[in-house]
Amino acid sequence: MEPRKQIFTQKEKKTFLEILKGYSKVVENKHFNSSALKAKNIAWQKITAEFNASPHTQLHRTPQQLRRLWLNIKHRHREEFAKKKQHIPIGAVADLSRNNVLQIAQALMAEIETSADSDIAIDKLTNQSETSIFLSDDSQNTSVQETPAFMAVKMEAMSPISVRYNADVSTPMVDENPLDVPSNVQKDNFLNEEDKTLNESMDLGQLEIELLRDKVKAQRQESKTREAHSAAIHELECQILKEKLREAKAKADLAELSLRRQQYRDD
């Protein structure tokens, strides 16, 4: 019986992600019709075959194990990205969400190499965004001295959480539109949807296997019936030949007896 928890090495994960790149459009297809599910099953079978054929693979894996690995990788990187967004400065988050969404998605999803590589990609994007913001602020400070009102407008334009300063009150006022962070409920719902899709794909694959078994069973039964029919015909033909041989022998004996009688009369 297979162990409940499958351990994959970093080299195996990297090999798996390299193979998955060629099938990402099929695997991440959001349609759930029969043709899409069948295409996903075929894609996962090919991925499994290539993965098991790789020299970096230590154990033989099944399509279900590789699907579960892919779900865990996506779930873990979503959590890490959400945590990183909470610690990134407000302006940097706005710049990332505005300019580098595609790069971050590629780093976390289809284009990830390993967990360490993904973290380096995110840190690099974050550092670039922070550097660009700080350089922009320094260049503006050298030419114009910013007032509190100008700072409020700038912060409101840069950040999803806009900050406004009141002229009479020193405490900033925060809008009620905080940065959206994926909640545990949303993560659970996504995982449940992925599990449902996986179960539907497995059910469809099991149904195809059952139909194939029934077809093979029917073909075997038909072959046995033909063999029995051919054997019966062969037996009947043998009996007919035996009867004909017996009849011919009887005629020959009768002819020989008639010839002897004729010779006896002549004598």
GROMACS .gro file of C-alpha atoms in nm:
model
  267
    1MET     CA    1   0.000   0.000   0.000
    2GLU     CA    2   0.130   0.349  -0.089
    3PRO     CA    3   0.240   0.583   0.191
    4ARG     CA    4  -0.004   0.863   0.260
    5LYS     CA    5   0.258   1.135   0.237
    6GLN     CA    6   0.486   1.151  -0.066
    7ILE     CA    7   0.824   1.323  -0.028
    8PHE     CA    8   0.968   1.499  -0.332
    9THR     CA    9   1.325   1.627  -0.348
   10GLN     CA   10   1.406   1.974  -0.480
   11LYS     CA   11   1.553   1.819  -0.794
   12GLU     CA   12   1.233   1.620  -0.849
   13LYS     CA   13   1.022   1.934  -0.801
   14LYS     CA   14   1.236   2.124  -1.051
   15THR     CA   15   1.209   1.839  -1.301
   16PHE     CA   16   0.832   1.825  -1.250
   17LEU     CA   17   0.789   2.200  -1.307
   18GLU     CA   18   1.005   2.190  -1.621
   19ILE     CA   19   0.781   1.916  -1.763
   20LEU     CA   20   0.463   2.092  -1.649
   21LYS     CA   21   0.550   2.407  -1.848
   22GLY     CA   22   0.471   2.228  -2.173
   23TYR     CA   23   0.124   2.128  -2.052
   24SER     CA   24   0.030   2.435  -1.841
   25LYS     CA   25  -0.246   2.555  -2.076
   26VAL     CA   26  -0.422   2.219  -2.064
   27VAL     CA   27  -0.368   2.154  -1.692
   28GLU     CA   28  -0.485   2.504  -1.585
   29ASN     CA   29  -0.788   2.504  -1.814
   30LYS     CA   30  -1.091   2.620  -1.610
   31HIS     CA   31  -1.350   2.436  -1.820
   32PHE     CA   32  -1.502   2.121  -1.672
   33ASN     CA   33  -1.671   1.962  -1.974
   34SER     CA   34  -1.595   1.606  -2.078
   35SER     CA   35  -1.348   1.700  -2.352
   36ALA     CA   36  -1.151   1.930  -2.120
   37LEU     CA   37  -1.138   1.668  -1.844
   38LYS     CA   38  -1.028   1.404  -2.092
   39ALA     CA   39  -0.753   1.634  -2.222
   40LYS     CA   40  -0.639   1.697  -1.864
   41ASN     CA   41  -0.626   1.323  -1.792
   42ILE     CA   42  -0.418   1.262  -2.104
   43ALA     CA   43  -0.187   1.554  -2.017
   44TRP     CA   44  -0.131   1.425  -1.662
   45GLN     CA   45  -0.059   1.077  -1.795
   46LYS     CA   46   0.204   1.220  -2.031
   47ILE     CA   47   0.351   1.434  -1.751
   48THR     CA   48   0.372   1.126  -1.527
   49ALA     CA   49   0.538   0.921  -1.800
   50GLU     CA   50   0.800   1.190  -1.867
   51PHE     CA   51   0.857   1.242  -1.494
   52ASN     CA   52   0.909   0.871  -1.424
   53ALA     CA   53   1.141   0.844  -1.726
   54SER     CA   54   1.363   1.126  -1.597
   55PRO     CA   55   1.700   1.022  -1.445
   56HIS     CA   56   1.636   1.264  -1.156
   57THR     CA   57   1.333   1.066  -1.037
   58GLN     CA   58   1.397   0.839  -0.740
   59LEU     CA   59   1.055   0.672  -0.706
   60HIS     CA   60   0.778   0.579  -0.947
   61ARG     CA   61   0.493   0.832  -0.912
   62THR     CA   62   0.127   0.820  -1.015
   63PRO     CA   63  -0.076   1.099  -1.183
   64GLN     CA   64  -0.272   1.150  -0.859
   65GLN     CA   65   0.050   1.208  -0.662
   66LEU     CA   66   0.178   1.464  -0.913
   67ARG     CA   67  -0.158   1.645  -0.914
   68ARG     CA   68  -0.149   1.668  -0.536
   69LEU     CA   69   0.210   1.801  -0.556
   70TRP     CA   70   0.097   2.075  -0.798
   71LEU     CA   71  -0.193   2.174  -0.569
   72ASN     CA   72   0.042   2.195  -0.269
   73ILE     CA   73   0.296   2.405  -0.461
   74LYS     CA   74   0.030   2.656  -0.573
   75HIS     CA   75  -0.124   2.676  -0.225
   76ARG     CA   76   0.214   2.726  -0.052
   77HIS     CA   77   0.327   2.999  -0.292
   78ARG     CA   78  -0.001   3.186  -0.260
   79GLU     CA   79   0.046   3.193   0.117
   80GLU     CA   80   0.408   3.309   0.087
   81PHE     CA   81   0.314   3.582  -0.159
   82ALA     CA   82   0.031   3.702   0.068
   83LYS     CA   83   0.273   3.720   0.362
   84LYS     CA   84   0.530   3.913   0.156
   85LYS     CA   85   0.266   4.165   0.045
   86GLN     CA   86   0.186   4.238   0.410
   87HIS     CA   87   0.550   4.333   0.483
   88ILE     CA   88   0.615   4.535   0.164
   89PRO     CA   89   0.584   4.917   0.204
   90ILE     CA   90   0.260   5.071   0.082
   91GLY     CA   91   0.410   5.243  -0.221
   92ALA     CA   92   0.600   4.931  -0.321
   93VAL     CA   93   0.283   4.720  -0.306
   94ALA     CA   94   0.106   4.971  -0.528
   95ASP     CA   95   0.392   4.972  -0.777
   96LEU     CA   96   0.403   4.590  -0.779
   97SER     CA   97   0.030   4.558  -0.828
   98ARG     CA   98   0.037   4.820  -1.101
   99ASN     CA   99   0.344   4.720  -1.305
  100ASN     CA  100   0.460   4.369  -1.219
  101VAL     CA  101   0.148   4.159  -1.174
  102LEU     CA  102   0.230   3.940  -1.473
  103GLN     CA  103   0.589   3.887  -1.358
  104ILE     CA  104   0.483   3.794  -1.004
  105ALA     CA  105   0.217   3.554  -1.134
  106GLN     CA  106   0.471   3.388  -1.362
  107ALA     CA  107   0.722   3.362  -1.078
  108LEU     CA  108   0.467   3.201  -0.846
  109MET     CA  109   0.279   2.978  -1.091
  110ALA     CA  110   0.388   2.829  -1.424
  111GLU     CA  111   0.740   2.980  -1.438
  112ILE     CA  112   0.862   2.884  -1.088
  113GLU     CA  113   1.173   2.671  -1.067
  114THR     CA  114   1.192   2.589  -0.694
  115SER     CA  115   1.062   2.749  -0.379
  116ALA     CA  116   1.397   2.925  -0.327
  117ASP     CA  117   1.400   3.056  -0.686
  118SER     CA  118   1.048   3.194  -0.647
  119ASP     CA  119   1.136   3.376  -0.325
  120ILE     CA  120   1.442   3.532  -0.492
  121ALA     CA  121   1.227   3.649  -0.785
  122ILE     CA  122   0.975   3.813  -0.552
  123ASP     CA  123   1.248   3.976  -0.338
  124LYS     CA  124   1.414   4.106  -0.655
  125LEU     CA  125   1.091   4.263  -0.780
  126THR     CA  126   1.026   4.412  -0.435
  127ASN     CA  127   1.376   4.562  -0.407
  128GLN     CA  128   1.352   4.709  -0.758
  129SER     CA  129   1.016   4.869  -0.677
  130GLU     CA  130   1.142   5.010  -0.345
  131THR     CA  131   1.457   5.148  -0.512
  132SER     CA  132   1.256   5.320  -0.786
  133ILE     CA  133   1.028   5.480  -0.525
  134PHE     CA  134   1.317   5.602  -0.309
  135LEU     CA  135   1.505   5.744  -0.611
  136SER     CA  136   1.190   5.922  -0.724
  137ASP     CA  137   1.141   6.074  -0.377
  138ASP     CA  138   1.507   6.190  -0.358
  139SER     CA  139   1.491   6.360  -0.698
  140GLN     CA  140   1.175   6.545  -0.603
  141ASN     CA  141   1.315   6.652  -0.265
  142THR     CA  142   1.620   6.815  -0.430
  143SER     CA  143   1.404   7.045  -0.644
  144VAL     CA  144   1.084   7.110  -0.447
  145GLN     CA  145   1.017   7.090  -0.075
  146GLU     CA  146   0.697   6.886  -0.038
  147THR     CA  147   0.420   7.014   0.186
  148PRO     CA  148   0.198   6.786   0.399
  149ALA     CA  149  -0.090   6.841   0.156
  150PHE     CA  150   0.131   6.738  -0.137
  151MET     CA  151   0.245   6.431   0.057
  152ALA     CA  152  -0.118   6.335   0.121
  153VAL     CA  153  -0.200   6.357  -0.250
  154LYS     CA  154   0.111   6.155  -0.339
  155MET     CA  155   0.038   5.883  -0.084
  156GLU     CA  156  -0.323   5.863  -0.202
  157ALA     CA  157  -0.212   5.817  -0.564
  158MET     CA  158   0.049   5.554  -0.481
  159SER     CA  159  -0.115   5.332  -0.225
  160PRO     CA  160  -0.429   5.115  -0.229
  161ILE     CA  161  -0.469   5.230   0.134
  162SER     CA  162  -0.499   5.605   0.083
  163VAL     CA  163  -0.390   5.830   0.373
  164ARG     CA  164  -0.531   6.183   0.416
  165TYR     CA  165  -0.402   6.442   0.665
  166ASN     CA  166  -0.642   6.690   0.819
  167ALA     CA  167  -0.515   7.042   0.858
  168ASP     CA  168  -0.648   7.062   1.216
  169VAL     CA  169  -0.577   6.705   1.326
  170SER     CA  170  -0.233   6.542   1.319
  171THR     CA  171  -0.369   6.185   1.313
  172PRO     CA  172  -0.403   6.044   0.960
  173MET     CA  173  -0.739   5.912   0.842
  174VAL     CA  174  -0.736   5.573   0.669
  175ASP     CA  175  -0.994   5.474   0.408
  176GLU     CA  176  -1.198   5.162   0.464
  177ASN     CA  177  -1.055   4.984   0.158
  178PRO     CA  178  -0.762   4.778   0.290
  179LEU     CA  179  -0.543   4.573   0.063
  180ASP     CA  180  -0.717   4.251  -0.024
  181VAL     CA  181  -0.531   3.950   0.116
  182PRO     CA  182  -0.656   3.599   0.038
  183SER     CA  183  -0.837   3.466   0.343
  184ASN     CA  184  -0.826   3.110   0.468
  185VAL     CA  185  -1.186   3.064   0.353
  186GLN     CA  186  -1.095   3.162  -0.003
  187LYS     CA  187  -0.796   2.929   0.005
  188ASP     CA  188  -1.010   2.645   0.133
  189ASN     CA  189  -1.272   2.713  -0.133
  190PHE     CA  190  -1.007   2.710  -0.404
  191LEU     CA  191  -0.859   2.385  -0.274
  192ASN     CA  192  -1.205   2.232  -0.252
  193GLU     CA  193  -1.270   2.332  -0.613
  194GLU     CA  194  -0.938   2.181  -0.720
  195ASP     CA  195  -1.017   1.863  -0.526
  196LYS     CA  196  -1.360   1.848  -0.688
  197THR     CA  197  -1.205   1.883  -1.033
  198LEU     CA  198  -0.948   1.617  -0.947
  199ASN     CA  199  -1.220   1.381  -0.824
  200GLU     CA  200  -1.429   1.439  -1.136
  201SER     CA  201  -1.126   1.369  -1.353
  202MET     CA  202  -1.052   1.051  -1.158
  203ASP     CA  203  -1.417   0.941  -1.186
  204LEU     CA  204  -1.413   1.000  -1.562
  205GLY     CA  205  -1.088   0.808  -1.595
  206GLN     CA  206  -1.229   0.523  -1.386
  207LEU     CA  207  -1.540   0.514  -1.607
  208GLU     CA  208  -1.326   0.494  -1.921
  209ILE     CA  209  -1.128   0.208  -1.766
  210GLU     CA  210  -1.450   0.020  -1.680
  211LEU     CA  211  -1.582   0.068  -2.034
  212LEU     CA  212  -1.253  -0.058  -2.176
  213ARG     CA  213  -1.267  -0.363  -1.951
  214ASP     CA  214  -1.623  -0.440  -2.061
  215LYS     CA  215  -1.519  -0.408  -2.425
  216VAL     CA  216  -1.225  -0.646  -2.377
  217LYS     CA  217  -1.449  -0.890  -2.191
  218ALA     CA  218  -1.707  -0.884  -2.473
  219GLN     CA  219  -1.434  -0.939  -2.733
  220ARG     CA  220  -1.298  -1.235  -2.538
  221GLN     CA  221  -1.646  -1.387  -2.507
  222GLU     CA  222  -1.705  -1.341  -2.878
  223SER     CA  223  -1.369  -1.504  -2.953
  224LYS     CA  224  -1.455  -1.801  -2.731
  225THR     CA  225  -1.794  -1.839  -2.905
  226ARG     CA  226  -1.628  -1.837  -3.247
  227GLU     CA  227  -1.374  -2.094  -3.135
  228ALA     CA  228  -1.648  -2.321  -2.998
  229HIS     CA  229  -1.849  -2.284  -3.321
  230SER     CA  230  -1.541  -2.362  -3.533
  231ALA     CA  231  -1.463  -2.666  -3.318
  232ALA     CA  232  -1.820  -2.797  -3.357
  233ILE     CA  233  -1.808  -2.754  -3.736
  234HIS     CA  234  -1.469  -2.929  -3.750
  235GLU     CA  235  -1.601  -3.221  -3.545
  236LEU     CA  236  -1.906  -3.253  -3.771
  237GLU     CA  237  -1.688  -3.250  -4.083
  238CYS     CA  238  -1.467  -3.522  -3.934
  239GLN     CA  239  -1.771  -3.738  -3.865
  240ILE     CA  240  -1.896  -3.688  -4.223
  241LEU     CA  241  -1.556  -3.789  -4.362
  242LYS     CA  242  -1.551  -4.098  -4.142
  243GLU     CA  243  -1.898  -4.197  -4.266
  244LYS     CA  244  -1.794  -4.145  -4.627
  245LEU     CA  245  -1.479  -4.352  -4.569
  246ARG     CA  246  -1.684  -4.628  -4.409
  247GLU     CA  247  -1.932  -4.619  -4.698
  248ALA     CA  248  -1.651  -4.636  -4.955
  249LYS     CA  249  -1.493  -4.929  -4.773
  250ALA     CA  250  -1.826  -5.110  -4.763
  251LYS     CA  251  -1.873  -5.057  -5.137
  252ALA     CA  252  -1.522  -5.187  -5.201
  253ASP     CA  253  -1.589  -5.499  -4.990
  254LEU     CA  254  -1.918  -5.554  -5.173
  255ALA     CA  255  -1.749  -5.521  -5.513
  256GLU     CA  256  -1.477  -5.763  -5.409
  257LEU     CA  257  -1.738  -6.013  -5.290
  258SER     CA  258  -1.930  -5.984  -5.618
  259LEU     CA  259  -1.611  -6.039  -5.814
  260ARG     CA  260  -1.529  -6.356  -5.619
  261ARG     CA  261  -1.881  -6.492  -5.675
  262GLN     CA  262  -1.850  -6.426  -6.046
  263GLN     CA  263  -1.518  -6.608  -6.059
  264TYR     CA  264  -1.662  -6.899  -5.862
  265ARG     CA  265  -1.950  -6.933  -6.113
  266ASP     CA  266  -1.716  -6.921  -6.409
  267ASP     CA  267  -1.508  -7.199  -6.265
   0.00000   0.00000   0.00000
